[in-house]
CSV table of C-alpha atoms in Angstrom, one decimal:
chain,number,residue,atom,x,y,z
A,79,MET,CA,14.2,17.0,4.5
A,80,THR,CA,17.0,14.7,3.4
A,81,PRO,CA,16.1,11.0,3.8
A,82,ARG,CA,18.2,8.8,6.0
A,83,TYR,CA,19.1,5.2,5.1
A,84,ASP,CA,20.9,4.3,8.3
A,85,TRP,CA,18.1,4.0,10.8
A,86,THR,CA,18.7,1.5,13.6
A,87,LEU,CA,15.9,-0.6,15.1
A,88,ASP,CA,16.3,1.1,18.5
A,89,GLU,CA,16.0,4.5,16.8
A,90,VAL,CA,12.8,3.6,15.1
A,91,GLN,CA,11.5,2.1,18.3
A,92,ALA,CA,12.3,5.3,20.1
A,93,LEU,CA,10.2,7.3,17.7
A,94,PHE,CA,7.2,5.0,18.5
A,95,ASP,CA,7.8,5.5,22.2
A,96,GLN,CA,7.6,9.3,22.1
A,97,PRO,CA,4.7,11.1,23.7
A,98,PHE,CA,1.8,10.9,21.2
A,99,MET,CA,1.4,14.6,20.7
A,100,GLU,CA,5.2,15.1,20.1
A,101,LEU,CA,5.3,12.3,17.6
A,102,VAL,CA,2.4,13.5,15.6
A,103,PHE,CA,3.7,17.1,15.6
A,104,GLN,CA,7.1,15.9,14.4
A,105,ALA,CA,5.5,13.8,11.7
A,106,ALA,CA,3.3,16.7,10.6
A,107,THR,CA,6.3,19.0,10.4
A,108,VAL,CA,8.2,16.4,8.2
A,109,HIS,CA,5.1,16.1,6.0
A,110,ARG,CA,4.8,19.8,5.4
A,111,ALA,CA,8.4,20.0,4.4
A,112,GLY,CA,7.8,17.8,1.4
A,113,PHE,CA,4.1,17.9,0.6
A,114,ASP,CA,1.0,20.1,0.6
A,115,PRO,CA,-0.9,18.8,3.7
A,116,SER,CA,-4.2,19.6,2.0
A,117,GLU,CA,-3.6,17.2,-0.9
A,118,VAL,CA,-4.3,13.5,-1.0
A,119,GLN,CA,-3.6,11.1,-3.8
A,120,LEU,CA,-6.6,8.9,-4.9
A,121,SER,CA,-5.8,5.4,-6.1
A,122,GLN,CA,-8.1,2.6,-7.1
A,123,LEU,CA,-7.2,-1.1,-7.0
A,124,LEU,CA,-8.8,-3.9,-9.1
A,125,SER,CA,-8.3,-7.6,-8.6
A,126,VAL,CA,-7.6,-8.7,-12.1
A,127,LYS,CA,-7.1,-12.4,-11.0
A,128,THR,CA,-8.9,-13.4,-7.8
A,129,GLY,CA,-8.3,-16.4,-5.6
A,130,GLY,CA,-6.4,-19.7,-5.8
A,131,CYS,CA,-3.0,-18.3,-4.7
A,132,ALA,CA,-0.4,-20.9,-3.7
A,133,GLU,CA,1.0,-18.7,-0.9
A,134,ASN,CA,-0.1,-19.4,2.7
A,135,CYS,CA,-0.2,-15.7,3.9
A,136,GLY,CA,-2.2,-16.1,7.2
A,137,TYR,CA,-4.2,-12.9,6.6
A,138,CYS,CA,-5.3,-13.5,3.0
A,139,SER,CA,-8.8,-14.6,1.8
A,140,GLN,CA,-7.3,-15.5,-1.6
A,141,SER,CA,-4.9,-18.2,-0.4
A,142,ALA,CA,-5.7,-21.7,-1.7
A,143,HIS,CA,-4.6,-23.0,1.7
A,144,PHE,CA,-7.7,-21.7,3.5
A,145,LYS,CA,-11.4,-22.1,3.2
A,146,THR,CA,-12.8,-18.6,3.0
A,147,GLY,CA,-15.6,-19.2,0.5
A,148,LEU,CA,-13.8,-17.2,-2.2
A,149,LYS,CA,-13.9,-18.8,-5.7
A,150,ALA,CA,-10.8,-18.8,-7.8
A,151,GLU,CA,-11.1,-16.9,-11.1
A,152,LYS,CA,-9.1,-16.6,-14.3
A,153,LEU,CA,-7.1,-13.5,-15.3
A,154,MET,CA,-9.5,-10.9,-16.6
A,155,ASP,CA,-9.5,-9.7,-20.3
A,156,ALA,CA,-7.6,-6.5,-21.0
A,157,GLU,CA,-10.7,-4.8,-22.4
A,158,VAL,CA,-12.6,-5.4,-19.2
A,159,VAL,CA,-9.8,-4.0,-17.1
A,160,ILE,CA,-9.3,-1.0,-19.2
A,161,ALA,CA,-13.1,-0.2,-19.0
A,162,LYS,CA,-12.9,-0.5,-15.2
A,163,ALA,CA,-9.9,1.9,-15.2
A,164,ARG,CA,-11.9,4.4,-17.3
A,165,GLU,CA,-14.6,4.3,-14.7
A,166,ALA,CA,-12.1,4.8,-12.0
A,167,ARG,CA,-10.6,7.8,-13.7
A,168,ASP,CA,-14.0,9.3,-14.3
A,169,GLY,CA,-14.7,8.8,-10.6
A,170,GLY,CA,-11.7,10.8,-9.6
A,171,ALA,CA,-8.9,8.2,-9.3
A,172,GLN,CA,-5.5,9.3,-10.3
A,173,ARG,CA,-3.7,6.0,-10.1
A,174,PHE,CA,-5.0,2.5,-11.1
A,175,CYS,CA,-3.5,-0.6,-9.5
A,176,MET,CA,-4.0,-4.1,-10.9
A,177,GLY,CA,-3.6,-7.1,-8.5
A,178,ALA,CA,-3.3,-10.8,-9.3
A,179,ALA,CA,-3.4,-13.5,-6.7
A,180,TRP,CA,-0.2,-15.3,-7.8
A,181,ARG,CA,2.8,-16.5,-6.0
A,182,GLU,CA,4.9,-15.5,-9.0
A,183,LEU,CA,4.2,-14.1,-12.5
A,184,LYS,CA,4.2,-16.6,-15.4
A,185,ASP,CA,5.7,-15.5,-18.7
A,186,ARG,CA,2.6,-16.7,-20.5
A,187,ASP,CA,0.5,-14.0,-18.9
A,188,LEU,CA,2.8,-11.1,-19.9
A,189,PRO,CA,1.2,-10.3,-23.2
A,190,LYS,CA,-2.3,-9.9,-21.7
A,191,LEU,CA,-0.8,-7.9,-18.8
A,192,ALA,CA,1.1,-5.7,-21.2
A,193,ALA,CA,-2.2,-4.9,-23.0
A,194,MET,CA,-3.8,-4.0,-19.8
A,195,ILE,CA,-1.0,-1.8,-18.6
A,196,GLY,CA,-0.7,0.0,-22.0
A,197,GLY,CA,-4.5,0.6,-22.1
A,198,VAL,CA,-4.6,2.0,-18.6
A,199,LYS,CA,-1.6,4.2,-19.2
A,200,ALA,CA,-3.3,5.6,-22.3
A,201,LEU,CA,-6.1,6.9,-20.1
A,202,GLY,CA,-3.7,9.2,-18.4
A,203,LEU,CA,-3.6,7.2,-15.2
A,204,GLU,CA,-0.5,6.2,-13.2
A,205,THR,CA,-0.2,2.5,-13.4
A,206,CYS,CA,0.6,0.0,-10.7
A,207,ALA,CA,0.5,-3.8,-10.5
A,208,THR,CA,1.1,-6.5,-7.8
A,209,LEU,CA,1.6,-9.9,-9.4
A,210,GLY,CA,3.8,-11.8,-7.0
A,211,MET,CA,7.5,-12.5,-7.4
A,212,LEU,CA,9.3,-11.4,-10.6
A,213,THR,CA,12.4,-12.3,-12.4
A,214,PRO,CA,14.7,-9.5,-13.7
A,215,ASP,CA,13.5,-10.0,-17.3
A,216,GLN,CA,9.8,-9.9,-16.3
A,217,ALA,CA,10.4,-6.6,-14.4
A,218,ARG,CA,12.0,-5.1,-17.6
A,219,GLN,CA,9.1,-6.3,-19.7
A,220,LEU,CA,6.6,-4.7,-17.3
A,221,LYS,CA,8.5,-1.5,-17.4
A,222,ASP,CA,8.6,-1.5,-21.2
A,223,ALA,CA,4.8,-2.0,-21.2
A,224,GLY,CA,4.4,1.2,-19.4
A,225,LEU,CA,4.1,0.1,-15.7
A,226,ASP,CA,5.0,3.0,-13.4
A,227,TYR,CA,4.9,1.3,-10.0
A,228,TYR,CA,5.2,-2.3,-8.8
A,229,ASN,CA,3.7,-3.3,-5.4
A,230,HIS,CA,5.4,-5.9,-3.4
A,231,ASN,CA,4.9,-5.6,0.4
A,232,LEU,CA,7.2,-6.9,3.1
A,233,ASP,CA,4.1,-7.5,5.2
A,234,THR,CA,5.9,-7.2,8.6
A,235,GLY,CA,9.4,-7.1,10.1
A,236,PRO,CA,11.7,-10.1,9.5
A,237,GLU,CA,11.4,-11.3,13.1
A,238,TYR,CA,7.6,-11.8,12.9
A,239,TYR,CA,7.5,-12.9,9.3
A,240,GLY,CA,7.5,-16.6,9.9
A,241,ASP,CA,4.3,-16.3,11.9
A,242,VAL,CA,2.6,-14.8,8.8
A,243,VAL,CA,3.8,-16.7,5.8
A,244,THR,CA,6.1,-19.7,5.2
A,245,THR,CA,5.8,-20.2,1.4
A,246,ARG,CA,8.0,-17.3,0.5
A,247,THR,CA,11.1,-16.0,2.2
A,248,TYR,CA,11.8,-12.4,3.3
A,249,GLN,CA,14.8,-12.4,1.0
A,250,GLU,CA,12.7,-13.3,-2.0
A,251,ARG,CA,10.6,-10.3,-1.3
A,252,LEU,CA,13.7,-8.1,-1.2
A,253,ASP,CA,15.0,-9.6,-4.4
A,254,THR,CA,11.8,-8.8,-6.3
A,255,LEU,CA,12.0,-5.2,-5.1
A,256,ALA,CA,15.6,-5.0,-6.3
A,257,TYR,CA,14.6,-6.3,-9.7
A,258,VAL,CA,11.9,-3.6,-9.9
A,259,ARG,CA,14.3,-0.9,-9.0
A,260,ASP,CA,16.9,-2.1,-11.5
A,261,ALA,CA,14.3,-2.1,-14.2
A,262,GLY,CA,13.6,1.6,-13.5
A,263,MET,CA,10.2,1.3,-12.0
A,264,SER,CA,9.0,3.0,-8.9
A,265,THR,CA,8.4,0.7,-5.8
A,266,CYS,CA,5.2,0.5,-3.8
A,267,CYS,CA,6.1,-1.4,-0.6
A,268,GLY,CA,4.6,-1.4,2.9
A,269,GLY,CA,3.0,-3.8,5.3
A,270,ILE,CA,0.1,-4.9,7.4
A,271,VAL,CA,-0.4,-4.1,11.1
A,272,GLY,CA,-2.8,-5.7,13.5
A,273,MET,CA,-1.7,-9.3,12.8
A,274,GLY,CA,-0.7,-10.0,16.4
A,275,GLU,CA,2.8,-8.4,16.1
A,276,THR,CA,4.4,-6.2,18.7
A,277,ARG,CA,5.3,-2.6,18.5
A,278,ARG,CA,8.9,-3.6,18.0
A,279,ASP,CA,7.8,-5.7,15.0
A,280,ARG,CA,6.1,-2.7,13.5
A,281,ALA,CA,9.3,-0.7,14.2
A,282,SER,CA,11.3,-3.5,12.5
A,283,LEU,CA,9.1,-3.3,9.4
A,284,LEU,CA,9.5,0.5,9.1
A,285,ARG,CA,13.3,0.1,9.6
A,286,GLN,CA,13.4,-2.4,6.8
A,287,LEU,CA,11.6,0.0,4.5
A,288,ALA,CA,13.7,3.0,5.6
A,289,THR,CA,17.0,1.1,5.0
A,290,LEU,CA,16.3,-0.1,1.5
A,291,PRO,CA,18.7,1.2,-1.2
A,292,SER,CA,15.9,3.7,-2.0
A,293,HIS,CA,12.8,4.4,0.0
A,294,PRO,CA,9.5,3.1,-1.3
A,295,ASP,CA,8.0,5.7,-3.6
A,296,SER,CA,4.6,4.6,-2.3
A,297,LEU,CA,4.3,3.1,1.2
A,298,PRO,CA,0.9,1.5,2.0
A,299,ILE,CA,0.0,0.8,5.6
A,300,ASN,CA,-2.7,-1.8,5.8
A,301,GLY,CA,-4.8,-2.5,8.9
A,302,LEU,CA,-5.7,-6.2,9.1
A,303,VAL,CA,-9.2,-6.9,8.0
A,304,PRO,CA,-9.9,-10.2,9.7
A,305,VAL,CA,-11.4,-12.7,7.3
A,306,SER,CA,-13.1,-15.8,8.7
A,307,GLY,CA,-11.2,-19.0,7.6
A,308,THR,CA,-7.7,-17.4,7.7
A,309,PRO,CA,-5.5,-18.2,10.7
A,310,LEU,CA,-4.7,-14.6,11.6
A,311,GLY,CA,-8.3,-13.4,10.9
A,312,ASP,CA,-9.8,-16.2,13.0
A,313,ALA,CA,-7.5,-15.4,15.9
A,314,ILE,CA,-8.7,-11.8,15.9
A,315,LEU,CA,-12.3,-12.7,15.5
A,316,LYS,CA,-12.1,-15.3,18.3
A,317,ASP,CA,-10.7,-12.7,20.8
A,318,GLY,CA,-13.4,-10.2,19.7
A,319,GLU,CA,-11.0,-7.3,19.9
A,320,LYS,CA,-9.8,-4.8,17.4
A,321,ALA,CA,-6.8,-5.9,15.4
A,322,ILE,CA,-4.8,-2.8,16.4
A,323,ASP,CA,-5.5,0.1,18.7
A,324,SER,CA,-6.4,3.3,16.8
A,325,ILE,CA,-3.8,5.4,18.5
A,326,GLU,CA,-1.1,2.8,17.8
A,327,PHE,CA,-2.2,2.9,14.1
A,328,VAL,CA,-1.7,6.6,14.0
A,329,ARG,CA,1.7,6.2,15.7
A,330,THR,CA,2.6,3.8,12.9
A,331,ILE,CA,1.6,6.3,10.2
A,332,ALA,CA,3.6,9.0,11.9
A,333,VAL,CA,6.7,6.9,12.2
A,334,ALA,CA,6.4,5.9,8.6
A,335,ARG,CA,6.3,9.5,7.6
A,336,ILE,CA,9.3,10.4,9.6
A,337,VAL,CA,11.6,7.6,8.4
A,338,CYS,CA,10.5,7.8,4.8
A,339,PRO,CA,9.9,11.6,4.4
A,340,LYS,CA,9.6,11.5,0.6
A,341,SER,CA,7.2,8.5,0.3
A,342,MET,CA,3.5,8.6,-0.4
A,343,VAL,CA,2.2,7.1,2.8
A,344,ARG,CA,-1.1,5.4,1.9
A,345,LEU,CA,-4.0,4.4,4.1
A,346,SER,CA,-4.9,1.1,2.6
A,347,ALA,CA,-6.8,-1.9,3.8
A,348,GLY,CA,-9.0,-1.4,6.9
A,349,ARG,CA,-10.1,2.2,6.1
A,350,ASP,CA,-13.7,1.1,6.0
A,351,GLU,CA,-13.6,0.3,9.7
A,352,MET,CA,-11.9,3.6,10.6
A,353,SER,CA,-13.8,6.5,12.0
A,354,ARG,CA,-13.7,9.9,10.4
A,355,GLU,CA,-11.7,11.2,13.3
A,356,LEU,CA,-9.1,8.4,13.0
A,357,GLN,CA,-8.7,9.1,9.4
A,358,ALA,CA,-8.2,12.8,10.1
A,359,LEU,CA,-5.5,12.0,12.7
A,360,CYS,CA,-3.8,9.8,10.1
A,361,PHE,CA,-3.8,12.7,7.5
A,362,LEU,CA,-2.4,15.0,10.2
A,363,ALA,CA,0.3,12.5,11.0
A,364,GLY,CA,1.5,12.4,7.4
A,365,ALA,CA,-0.7,10.0,5.3
A,366,ASN,CA,-1.3,11.5,1.9
A,367,SER,CA,-2.8,8.8,-0.2
A,368,ILE,CA,-5.8,6.5,0.0
A,369,PHE,CA,-7.5,3.8,-1.9
A,370,VAL,CA,-11.0,4.7,-3.2
A,371,GLY,CA,-13.7,2.8,-5.1
A,372,GLY,CA,-15.6,0.9,-2.4
A,373,LYS,CA,-13.5,-2.2,-2.6
A,374,LEU,CA,-9.8,-3.2,-2.1
A,375,LEU,CA,-9.3,-6.6,-3.8
A,376,THR,CA,-11.8,-8.6,-1.6
A,377,THR,CA,-12.3,-6.3,1.3
A,378,PRO,CA,-14.6,-3.2,1.6
A,379,LEU,CA,-13.6,0.5,1.4
A,380,PRO,CA,-15.7,3.6,2.0
A,381,GLY,CA,-18.0,4.7,-0.9
A,382,GLN,CA,-17.4,7.8,-3.0
A,383,ASP,CA,-20.0,9.8,-1.2
A,384,GLU,CA,-18.4,9.1,2.2
A,385,ASP,CA,-15.0,10.0,0.9
A,386,SER,CA,-16.2,13.2,-0.7
A,387,ALA,CA,-17.9,14.3,2.5
A,388,LEU,CA,-14.8,13.6,4.5
A,389,PHE,CA,-12.6,15.6,2.1
A,390,GLN,CA,-15.1,18.5,2.2
A,391,ASP,CA,-15.2,18.5,6.0
A,392,LEU,CA,-11.4,18.3,6.3
A,393,ASP,CA,-10.7,20.8,3.5
A,394,LEU,CA,-8.8,18.2,1.6
A,395,ARG,CA,-8.5,17.9,-2.2
A,396,PRO,CA,-7.2,15.4,-4.7
A,397,MET,CA,-3.5,15.7,-5.3
A,398,GLY,CA,-2.7,18.1,-8.2
A,399,LEU,CA,-6.2,19.5,-8.4
A,400,ALA,CA,-5.2,23.0,-7.4
A,401,LYS,CA,-2.5,23.1,-10.1
A,402,ALA,CA,-4.9,21.8,-12.7
A,403,LEU,CA,-7.4,24.5,-11.8
A,404,ALA,CA,-4.9,27.3,-11.7
A,405,PRO,CA,-5.6,30.3,-14.1
A,406,GLU,CA,-2.3,29.7,-16.0
A,407,ALA,CA,-3.2,26.0,-16.5
A,408,VAL,CA,-6.7,26.9,-17.8
A,409,ALA,CA,-5.2,29.5,-20.1
A,410,ALA,CA,-2.7,26.9,-21.5
A,411,GLU,CA,-5.6,24.7,-22.5
């Protein structure tokens, strides 16, 4: 399917508003046109610099603006990160992401980050990093170090953005994505749902992603994990309700698949709270990537045994495994 870049907000909203069965069927059809529906990419994310972030993102336990009990730490040494990446690879991860709780990358940290990226790349893993805002030159240096993907989420649609964060503008996020593309790196960009936004806000987020100059190569959909001490987390915890209805979450996955047909749509934060049945519906609706490893920055994920059992019961396999085990591939070795 040829991607479109001219989606209107009303068109994306209309996708959301379709009967559920029709929407999921349409998304599954789009998914099968571009991907093997039995394959899922496995990614692992490590917080290489935790806490003390100057941003005031209302969902984030790592913001210095909120009292969440999280202690700020220094940037990890490259050797430690590379060792963690080796463990991730040996545990089945195909892609290793490094996240730092910064508003923007400082030039002084580039040499250590370059060592991390080069070491992880040498292990045969795809490399990804999320380090806050970048300058054009920093993006080029990360590319030269071997970084494959840069993650910089839009979080939500522009209309709701001011209710989530005020220390960074929407345009600044778009600018960093432009620098990443110009440097020749792949983009990893998605958002968070369940922050009190409306369906139209979710449609607006996906329209923004689908009308970028190129669609995100990786599109993570995060379900809010409410953290005590954060404004958005406290609002959800006070109400005592789920951050987002499960069926509405599946709708979001399905619409993401339809409007960005070539993107890797990833189940990200919140998967630990999802039932096996909900995850199965998400895979049916076009999700084909997950984070593994038991932890996503500071929030929990299912353990390896749980994920292995889920894959076995759903007849899923890690992406590329069938090709790697094909007779001609074995003979070539």
